[in-house]
Amino acid sequence: MSLATKNGTNPAGVIVRLMLHDDEVFRLPTASRAVQVVSGLAWLTVAGEDIFLGNGQRLWLVGAKGSALVSALGQTPLILEVLGDSASASPGMESMLKNLAPTQGSLC
């Protein structure tokens, strides 16, 4: 898994862009408002419901109960943007996201 955080002003609301490979799973931060697939195929589990997203598709998480999990499907790596409000892009959020990354993944 590769992880890149955004800092400073961020009008698009992207708080993190991540790349997942087949069999990798990521728990979305609770501050997540939406996810958008940049490339690949995503399998999300939100409130016990499975949702599949492809290139360019977005899922709004506002009002979702509990945490959401995302993983890549297929051989193509999944590149996913996690969107939140401007408060979510704080340095505290960046620190929390680094702690969520698996040890075998690389941070960028």
XYZ file of C-alpha atoms in Angstrom:
108
model
C 0.000 0.000 0.000
C 1.209 3.486 -0.808
C -0.151 6.506 0.992
C 0.136 10.202 0.186
C -1.426 12.896 2.342
C -2.379 16.361 1.199
C -1.615 19.392 3.325
C -2.144 23.121 3.028
C -5.129 24.461 1.140
C -7.079 21.760 -0.579
C -10.211 22.962 -2.358
C -11.092 19.488 -3.620
C -11.216 18.163 -0.056
C -8.829 15.269 -0.716
C -7.328 14.219 2.612
C -5.447 11.193 1.333
C -4.729 9.386 -1.926
C -3.811 5.754 -1.553
C -2.836 2.840 -3.733
C -3.928 -0.650 -2.765
C -2.923 -3.905 -4.392
C -4.921 -7.142 -4.523
C -5.566 -8.554 -1.008
C -4.765 -5.271 0.800
C -7.464 -3.756 3.017
C -7.690 -0.207 4.395
C -10.067 1.082 7.092
C -11.227 4.545 6.077
C -10.782 7.334 8.642
C -14.026 8.279 10.378
C -13.626 11.847 9.049
C -14.088 10.543 5.490
C -17.010 12.149 3.670
C -16.568 10.384 0.327
C -14.223 8.199 -1.705
C -13.466 8.466 -5.406
C -11.754 5.854 -7.560
C -8.996 7.340 -9.706
C -8.159 3.986 -11.314
C -8.818 0.321 -10.682
C -11.751 -1.428 -9.060
C -12.711 -0.877 -5.398
C -14.635 -3.169 -3.073
C -16.040 -1.230 -0.133
C -17.936 -2.558 2.845
C -19.998 0.187 4.479
C -22.466 -0.562 7.280
C -22.371 -4.253 6.355
C -23.181 -3.578 2.691
C -20.788 -4.416 -0.177
C -20.344 -1.737 -2.833
C -18.195 -1.899 -5.967
C -16.791 1.211 -7.668
C -14.807 1.635 -10.892
C -12.803 4.418 -12.540
C -14.206 7.876 -11.811
C -17.003 6.679 -9.532
C -17.603 8.346 -6.170
C -19.412 7.163 -3.048
C -20.640 9.629 -0.415
C -20.225 8.305 3.129
C -22.117 11.060 4.958
C -24.489 9.438 7.422
C -22.887 5.991 7.144
C -22.874 4.152 10.456
C -19.661 2.479 11.626
C -16.377 2.262 9.803
C -15.860 1.518 6.132
C -13.316 -0.876 4.632
C -11.890 -0.703 1.130
C -9.840 -3.188 -0.873
C -8.658 -3.577 -4.466
C -10.129 -6.146 -6.822
C -8.166 -7.658 -9.685
C -4.583 -7.286 -10.793
C -4.707 -3.529 -11.434
C -3.713 -1.484 -8.363
C -6.522 0.635 -6.929
C -5.840 4.356 -6.659
C -8.428 5.937 -4.384
C -8.941 9.458 -3.071
C -10.491 9.869 0.363
C -12.355 13.156 0.679
C -13.191 15.063 3.836
C -13.818 18.582 5.052
C -11.025 21.138 5.478
C -10.597 20.226 9.170
C -9.824 16.660 8.100
C -6.699 17.771 6.241
C -4.995 18.868 9.460
C -1.524 17.656 10.531
C -3.244 15.542 13.214
C -5.100 13.663 10.491
C -1.833 13.071 8.597
C -0.271 11.579 11.730
C -3.298 9.338 12.291
C -3.207 8.112 8.686
C 0.481 7.215 8.942
C -0.333 5.086 11.989
C -3.014 3.247 9.991
C -0.640 2.207 7.207
C 0.523 -1.416 7.384
C 4.209 -1.938 8.107
C 4.850 -3.610 4.746
C 3.419 -0.617 2.861
C 5.378 2.407 1.767
C 4.512 5.987 2.626
C 5.048 8.683 0.028
